[in-house]
Amino acid sequence: MVSLSLVGGLLDQGFRSPASCLVEIGPDRKNIDTVAPLVAAVDLQLSREEAAAGTIVIEDRRSSDGRWIAADSGLFTRWAPIRISADFGTHQEVILTGYVMKLTPEYPGNAAEAKLTLEVQDEGAALGREQMRRVWGEDQPMADLDILNELVSAVDISADPLSGSGQSSRSLSQEGTPIQFLRERAKANGYELIFREGQVYFGPKRLDGEAQAPILVYAGKDTNCRNFTMADAADTPDQVRADLAPREEGSTPEQITVTPGEPMLGTTAAAAEGADLGTPSVWRVGAEGDETTEERTARAQALVDEHAFKLRGSGELDGSIYGHVLLPGGLVSIDGPGSRYGGLYYVDKVAHAFNPEGYTQTFEVMRNATGESDSPSSPLSAASSALSGLF
């Protein structure tokens, strides 16, 4: 295990309970004690829709024998496995597991300014090495989850048990790398694709799980959120209309309208405001290629569910006071913004930064309802069950 002592060593001694950054690197997790004091910053970006990635900046130094302490240490190579965690003293929590993807040594005129920058990415990077051409389910359609299981098995990754099965309505052509194909399938299903600690989650938003440690705004000495800003917009649809292929040749094409079907994070659905204007807020999706009725309906449902999250917030956590790693793809309660904006949110993105100023987590959250609630309310509609009669 590697402790990047920049956080404990460079922080002002008066800083409250500083957290430190832990790094384990290589297949046998070699120790980098000689390099740790040279680490200047660690920046990581995590998202529920994109690969987790970031940088580690090391202020390299040249020893008397002409070797560079970091660049020539043998620790840092392309595709070296890496795990980065936050150490809060009493416990540690993983932020990112993956690989070193790029090394950038810099040797300016002043040797004291030399540095080595490591670019890291989550374990999904291993699925981007081979471009493939393959037809999945050519003889019999395969569920998306079965395809995923076959693709990730080669890189020792397993599907999260909570993953969804996806679609299985037709054969699918893959032209490109496995990670490109899986992201396309995630988008087609309205799913997230999140790699973490040897597993990949391929499924819908997890709106019924246990909430992460609460974010506290204006909570006196317990305040862990430095600032919080909301955007409460009305320019997204409350319904989505999809054109479906006719059941029989020559018959009139069918049309369905779907409404949000996910649990509410609050007491009043965001779509309730403006519902009495007499003009419904509806977007339309047309045909894309040779997609099936199942695929088009799923695409329409994913679109309306995503746009139901009209309330978007952003803020900055003091990571040391918060005492936990906030992760995208999970619930968190925010206390302090009042009865309209306080309550449960879904975490969209989190940027983690360790530097001489401390440990900061910059987050983006969203919700599909107003009003404080300790747990998700019932689904916004019975759209999913109503659609079942169409097939």
Coordinates of C-alpha atoms in Angstrom, one line a residue:
M1 CA 0.0 0.0 0.0
V2 CA 1.2 3.4 -0.9
S3 CA 0.5 6.6 1.0
L4 CA 0.9 9.8 -1.0
S5 CA 2.2 11.9 1.8
L6 CA 1.7 15.1 -0.1
V7 CA -1.7 15.5 1.6
G8 CA -0.5 15.0 5.1
G9 CA 2.9 16.6 4.6
L10 CA 1.9 19.7 2.7
L11 CA -1.3 20.7 4.4
D12 CA -1.4 23.5 6.9
Q13 CA -1.0 21.9 10.3
G14 CA -4.1 23.7 11.4
F15 CA -6.3 22.0 8.7
R16 CA -9.1 20.1 10.3
S17 CA -8.6 16.3 10.1
P18 CA -6.9 16.1 6.8
A19 CA -7.5 13.1 4.6
S20 CA -4.6 11.5 2.7
C21 CA -4.5 9.8 -0.7
L22 CA -3.5 6.2 -0.9
V23 CA -2.2 4.6 -4.1
E24 CA -1.5 0.9 -4.8
I25 CA 0.3 0.2 -8.1
G26 CA 1.4 -2.8 -10.1
P27 CA 0.2 -6.4 -10.0
D28 CA 2.0 -6.9 -6.7
R29 CA 1.2 -3.5 -5.4
K30 CA 4.7 -2.2 -5.0
N31 CA 5.5 0.5 -2.4
I32 CA 6.5 3.9 -3.7
D33 CA 7.7 5.5 -0.4
T34 CA 10.6 7.1 -2.1
V35 CA 8.3 8.8 -4.7
A36 CA 5.4 9.7 -2.4
P37 CA 6.9 13.0 -1.0
L38 CA 7.2 14.2 -4.6
V39 CA 3.5 13.9 -5.5
A40 CA 2.1 17.4 -6.0
A41 CA -1.6 16.7 -6.9
V42 CA -4.1 14.0 -7.6
D43 CA -7.2 14.8 -9.7
L44 CA -9.9 12.3 -10.6
Q45 CA -13.2 12.6 -12.4
L46 CA -15.9 10.1 -11.9
S47 CA -19.2 10.0 -13.9
R48 CA -22.2 7.7 -14.2
E49 CA -22.0 8.0 -18.0
E50 CA -18.3 8.3 -18.9
A51 CA -15.1 6.5 -18.0
A52 CA -13.6 7.4 -14.6
A53 CA -10.2 9.0 -15.3
G54 CA -7.6 11.5 -13.9
T55 CA -4.0 12.5 -13.4
I56 CA -1.3 12.2 -10.8
V57 CA 1.4 14.9 -10.9
I58 CA 4.8 14.1 -9.5
E59 CA 7.5 16.7 -9.1
D60 CA 10.4 14.5 -10.2
R61 CA 14.0 15.0 -9.0
R62 CA 17.4 13.9 -10.5
S63 CA 19.7 11.9 -8.2
S64 CA 23.5 12.1 -8.2
D65 CA 23.8 9.1 -10.5
G66 CA 21.7 10.8 -13.2
R67 CA 18.6 8.7 -12.6
W68 CA 15.2 10.3 -12.0
I69 CA 13.5 9.3 -8.8
A70 CA 10.0 8.8 -10.3
A71 CA 10.5 8.2 -14.0
D72 CA 13.4 5.7 -13.5
S73 CA 11.9 4.0 -10.4
G74 CA 10.4 1.2 -12.5
L75 CA 7.0 1.6 -10.7
F76 CA 5.2 3.5 -13.4
T77 CA 4.6 1.8 -16.7
R78 CA 1.8 1.8 -19.3
W79 CA -1.0 -0.6 -18.3
A80 CA 0.2 -0.8 -14.7
P81 CA -2.8 -1.7 -12.5
I82 CA -3.6 1.1 -10.1
R83 CA -6.0 1.7 -7.2
I84 CA -6.5 5.1 -5.7
S85 CA -8.3 5.6 -2.3
A86 CA -8.9 8.2 0.3
D87 CA -7.6 7.5 3.8
F88 CA -9.6 9.2 6.5
G89 CA -7.5 7.9 9.4
T90 CA -10.1 5.6 10.8
H91 CA -11.0 4.0 7.4
Q92 CA -10.2 4.0 3.8
E93 CA -12.5 4.2 0.8
V94 CA -11.7 3.4 -2.9
I95 CA -12.1 6.2 -5.4
L96 CA -10.8 4.6 -8.7
T97 CA -9.4 1.2 -9.8
G98 CA -7.9 0.9 -13.3
Y99 CA -4.7 1.4 -15.2
V100 CA -1.9 3.9 -15.9
M101 CA -2.7 4.9 -19.5
K102 CA -0.1 7.6 -20.3
L103 CA 3.1 8.9 -18.8
T104 CA 4.3 12.4 -19.6
P105 CA 7.8 13.3 -18.3
E106 CA 8.7 17.0 -18.6
Y107 CA 12.3 18.3 -18.4
P108 CA 12.3 22.1 -18.7
G109 CA 15.4 24.3 -18.5
N110 CA 15.1 24.5 -14.7
A111 CA 15.6 21.0 -13.4
A112 CA 13.7 21.9 -10.3
E113 CA 10.6 22.2 -12.4
A114 CA 10.8 18.7 -13.9
K115 CA 7.7 16.5 -13.4
L116 CA 6.1 13.3 -14.3
T117 CA 2.3 13.2 -15.0
L118 CA 0.4 9.9 -15.0
E119 CA -2.9 9.7 -16.7
V120 CA -5.2 6.9 -15.3
Q121 CA -8.5 5.4 -16.3
D122 CA -10.9 2.9 -14.9
E123 CA -10.8 -0.9 -15.7
G124 CA -13.0 -0.4 -18.7
A125 CA -9.9 0.8 -20.5
A126 CA -8.9 -2.9 -20.9
L127 CA -11.9 -3.3 -23.1
G128 CA -10.7 -0.7 -25.6
R129 CA -7.6 -2.5 -26.9
E130 CA -9.2 -4.8 -29.6
Q131 CA -11.4 -3.7 -32.5
M132 CA -13.8 -6.4 -33.3
R133 CA -16.3 -7.3 -36.0
R134 CA -19.0 -9.6 -34.7
V135 CA -22.7 -10.3 -34.9
W136 CA -24.3 -11.2 -31.6
G137 CA -27.3 -13.4 -31.5
E138 CA -27.2 -14.3 -35.1
D139 CA -28.9 -17.6 -34.6
Q140 CA -30.9 -16.6 -31.5
P141 CA -31.1 -13.1 -30.0
M142 CA -28.9 -12.7 -26.9
A143 CA -29.7 -10.5 -23.9
D144 CA -27.4 -7.5 -23.5
L145 CA -26.2 -8.7 -20.2
D146 CA -25.2 -12.1 -21.7
I147 CA -23.1 -10.2 -24.3
L148 CA -21.5 -8.1 -21.6
N149 CA -20.6 -11.1 -19.5
E150 CA -18.8 -12.7 -22.5
L151 CA -17.0 -9.5 -23.4
V152 CA -15.7 -8.7 -19.9
S153 CA -14.7 -12.3 -19.0
A154 CA -11.4 -11.9 -20.9
V155 CA -10.2 -9.1 -18.7
D156 CA -11.3 -10.6 -15.3
I157 CA -14.2 -8.3 -14.7
S158 CA -17.6 -9.5 -13.6
A159 CA -21.0 -8.0 -13.9
D160 CA -22.5 -6.4 -10.8
P161 CA -25.3 -8.7 -9.5
L162 CA -27.7 -5.7 -9.6
S163 CA -27.1 -5.2 -13.3
G164 CA -30.1 -5.3 -15.7
S165 CA -30.6 -7.8 -18.5
G166 CA -31.1 -5.2 -21.2
Q167 CA -32.8 -6.0 -24.5
S168 CA -32.9 -9.2 -26.6
S169 CA -35.2 -8.4 -29.5
R170 CA -32.8 -8.9 -32.4
S171 CA -29.2 -9.7 -33.5
L172 CA -26.7 -7.0 -33.0
S173 CA -23.6 -6.0 -35.0
Q174 CA -20.5 -4.9 -33.3
E175 CA -18.0 -2.8 -35.2
G176 CA -15.4 -1.5 -32.9
T177 CA -14.0 -2.2 -29.4
P178 CA -16.0 -3.9 -26.7
I179 CA -16.2 -0.7 -24.6
Q180 CA -17.6 1.3 -27.5
F181 CA -20.2 -1.4 -28.1
L182 CA -21.1 -1.7 -24.4
R183 CA -21.6 2.1 -24.1
E184 CA -23.9 2.0 -27.2
R185 CA -25.9 -0.7 -25.6
A186 CA -26.1 1.2 -22.3
K187 CA -27.4 4.2 -24.1
A188 CA -29.9 2.1 -26.0
N189 CA -31.3 0.8 -22.7
G190 CA -31.1 4.0 -20.7
Y191 CA -28.5 2.3 -18.5
E192 CA -25.4 3.3 -16.7
L193 CA -22.0 1.6 -17.3
I194 CA -19.8 2.0 -14.2
F195 CA -16.6 0.1 -13.6
R196 CA -15.4 -0.2 -10.0
E197 CA -13.2 -2.7 -8.1
G198 CA -13.4 -5.5 -10.6
Q199 CA -17.1 -5.2 -11.4
V200 CA -19.1 -3.3 -13.9
Y201 CA -22.6 -2.1 -13.3
F202 CA -24.8 -2.2 -16.4
G203 CA -28.3 -1.1 -15.4
P204 CA -30.8 1.7 -14.7
K205 CA -30.4 4.4 -12.1
R206 CA -30.2 2.9 -8.6
L207 CA -32.9 5.0 -7.0
D208 CA -34.0 2.6 -4.3
G209 CA -30.7 1.8 -2.6
E210 CA -29.2 3.1 0.6
A211 CA -28.1 6.8 0.5
Q212 CA -24.5 7.8 0.9
A213 CA -23.3 10.0 3.8
P214 CA -25.4 13.2 3.9
I215 CA -24.2 16.5 2.5
L216 CA -24.7 19.2 5.1
V217 CA -25.2 22.9 4.1
Y218 CA -25.3 25.5 6.8
A219 CA -25.1 22.9 9.6
G220 CA -22.8 24.8 12.0
K221 CA -19.6 23.0 12.9
D222 CA -20.9 19.9 11.1
T223 CA -21.1 21.7 7.7
N224 CA -19.2 19.7 5.1
C225 CA -20.5 21.5 2.0
R226 CA -18.7 24.7 1.1
N227 CA -21.2 25.8 -1.4
F228 CA -24.3 24.5 -3.2
T229 CA -26.1 25.9 -6.3
M230 CA -29.3 24.8 -8.0
A231 CA -30.7 25.0 -11.5
D232 CA -34.5 24.4 -11.6
A233 CA -35.4 24.5 -15.3
A234 CA -38.6 24.1 -17.3
D235 CA -37.2 23.4 -20.8
T236 CA -37.2 19.6 -20.7
P237 CA -40.1 17.3 -21.7
D238 CA -42.7 15.7 -19.4
Q239 CA -43.6 13.1 -22.0
V240 CA -42.1 11.5 -25.0
R241 CA -44.0 10.2 -28.0
A242 CA -42.7 7.4 -30.2
D243 CA -43.8 6.2 -33.6
L244 CA -44.1 2.4 -33.8
A245 CA -44.1 0.2 -36.9
P246 CA -47.5 -1.0 -37.9
R247 CA -48.4 -4.5 -36.7
E248 CA -49.5 -5.6 -40.2
E249 CA -48.6 -4.4 -43.6
G250 CA -50.8 -1.6 -44.8
S251 CA -52.1 -0.7 -41.4
T252 CA -51.7 2.6 -39.7
P253 CA -48.5 3.1 -37.7
E254 CA -49.0 3.2 -34.0
Q255 CA -48.0 6.0 -31.6
I256 CA -47.4 5.7 -27.9
T257 CA -46.7 8.4 -25.3
V258 CA -44.5 7.5 -22.3
T259 CA -44.2 9.4 -19.1
P260 CA -41.5 9.1 -16.4
G261 CA -41.6 5.7 -14.6
E262 CA -38.8 6.0 -12.0
P263 CA -39.3 6.6 -8.3
M264 CA -39.5 10.2 -7.2
L265 CA -36.8 11.7 -5.1
G266 CA -39.1 14.0 -3.3
T267 CA -42.8 14.5 -2.6
T268 CA -44.0 16.3 -5.8
A269 CA -43.0 15.3 -9.3
A270 CA -41.2 18.0 -11.2
A271 CA -43.6 17.5 -14.1
A272 CA -46.5 18.6 -11.9
E273 CA -45.5 22.2 -12.4
G274 CA -47.0 23.4 -15.6
A275 CA -49.3 20.5 -16.1
D276 CA -52.3 22.8 -16.1
L277 CA -51.2 25.1 -18.9
G278 CA -53.2 23.2 -21.5
T279 CA -50.2 22.6 -23.7
P280 CA -48.4 19.3 -22.8
S281 CA -44.6 19.3 -22.8
V282 CA -44.0 16.5 -25.3
W283 CA -40.9 15.5 -27.4
R284 CA -41.0 13.0 -30.2
V285 CA -38.6 10.2 -31.2
G286 CA -38.6 8.8 -34.7
A287 CA -37.1 5.7 -36.2
E288 CA -33.4 4.9 -36.0
G289 CA -32.2 2.3 -38.5
D290 CA -33.8 -1.1 -38.2
E291 CA -34.5 -0.8 -34.4
T292 CA -37.4 -2.9 -33.1
T293 CA -40.5 -1.8 -31.3
E294 CA -38.9 -2.8 -28.0
E295 CA -35.8 -0.7 -28.7
R296 CA -37.7 2.4 -29.8
T297 CA -39.9 2.2 -26.7
A298 CA -36.9 1.7 -24.5
R299 CA -35.2 4.7 -26.1
A300 CA -38.3 6.9 -25.6
Q301 CA -38.6 5.7 -21.9
A302 CA -34.9 6.4 -21.3
L303 CA -35.3 9.9 -22.7
V304 CA -38.3 10.9 -20.7
D305 CA -36.8 9.3 -17.5
E306 CA -33.6 11.3 -17.9
H307 CA -35.4 14.6 -18.6
A308 CA -37.6 14.1 -15.6
F309 CA -34.6 15.1 -13.6
K310 CA -35.2 18.8 -14.1
L311 CA -33.5 19.9 -10.9
R312 CA -29.7 19.9 -11.2
G313 CA -27.4 20.9 -8.4
S314 CA -23.7 21.4 -8.0
G315 CA -21.4 22.0 -5.1
E316 CA -18.1 21.5 -3.3
L317 CA -17.4 19.3 -0.4
D318 CA -14.6 19.6 2.1
G319 CA -13.5 15.9 1.7
S320 CA -11.8 15.7 5.1
I321 CA -14.8 16.9 7.0
Y322 CA -17.2 14.8 4.8
G323 CA -15.2 11.8 5.7
H324 CA -16.3 9.6 2.8
V325 CA -15.9 9.2 -0.9
L326 CA -19.0 10.5 -2.7
L327 CA -19.6 8.3 -5.8
P328 CA -21.7 8.8 -8.9
G329 CA -24.6 6.4 -9.6
G330 CA -26.0 6.5 -6.0
L331 CA -28.3 8.5 -3.8
V332 CA -27.3 11.2 -1.3
S333 CA -29.4 13.4 0.9
I334 CA -28.7 17.2 1.0
D335 CA -29.7 19.0 4.2
G336 CA -29.9 22.8 4.4
P337 CA -31.4 24.1 1.1
G338 CA -34.9 24.2 2.6
S339 CA -38.2 22.3 2.1
R340 CA -38.3 22.6 -1.7
Y341 CA -34.7 21.7 -2.5
G342 CA -33.6 19.7 0.5
G343 CA -33.8 15.9 0.4
L344 CA -32.6 13.0 -1.8
Y345 CA -30.6 13.5 -4.9
Y346 CA -29.0 11.2 -7.4
V347 CA -25.2 11.7 -7.9
D348 CA -24.3 12.4 -11.5
K349 CA -20.6 13.4 -11.4
V350 CA -17.8 13.8 -8.7
A351 CA -14.3 15.3 -9.2
H352 CA -11.8 14.4 -6.5
A353 CA -8.8 16.7 -5.9
F354 CA -5.9 16.2 -3.5
N355 CA -3.5 19.1 -3.4
P356 CA -1.7 21.3 -0.8
E357 CA -5.1 23.0 0.0
G358 CA -6.6 19.7 1.1
Y359 CA -9.1 17.2 -0.3
T360 CA -12.0 18.6 -2.3
Q361 CA -14.9 16.8 -3.9
T362 CA -16.8 18.8 -6.5
F363 CA -20.1 17.2 -7.2
E364 CA -23.1 17.4 -9.6
V365 CA -26.5 15.9 -8.5
M366 CA -30.0 15.8 -9.9
R367 CA -33.6 14.9 -8.8
N368 CA -37.0 14.5 -10.5
A369 CA -39.1 16.0 -7.7
T370 CA -39.3 18.8 -5.1
G371 CA -40.0 18.5 -1.4
E372 CA -38.0 16.8 1.3
S373 CA -38.3 13.0 1.6
D374 CA -36.1 10.4 3.4
S375 CA -36.8 7.7 0.8
P376 CA -37.8 7.5 -2.9
S377 CA -41.6 7.8 -3.5
S378 CA -43.6 5.5 -5.7
P379 CA -42.9 5.6 -9.5
L380 CA -44.1 8.7 -11.3
S381 CA -46.4 6.7 -13.5
A382 CA -47.3 3.2 -14.4
A383 CA -45.9 3.7 -17.9
S384 CA -43.8 0.5 -17.9
S385 CA -46.8 -1.8 -17.1
A386 CA -49.0 0.0 -19.6
L387 CA -46.5 -0.6 -22.4
S388 CA -46.5 -4.3 -21.8
G389 CA -49.8 -4.7 -23.7
L390 CA -48.2 -3.4 -26.9
F391 CA -46.0 -6.4 -27.5

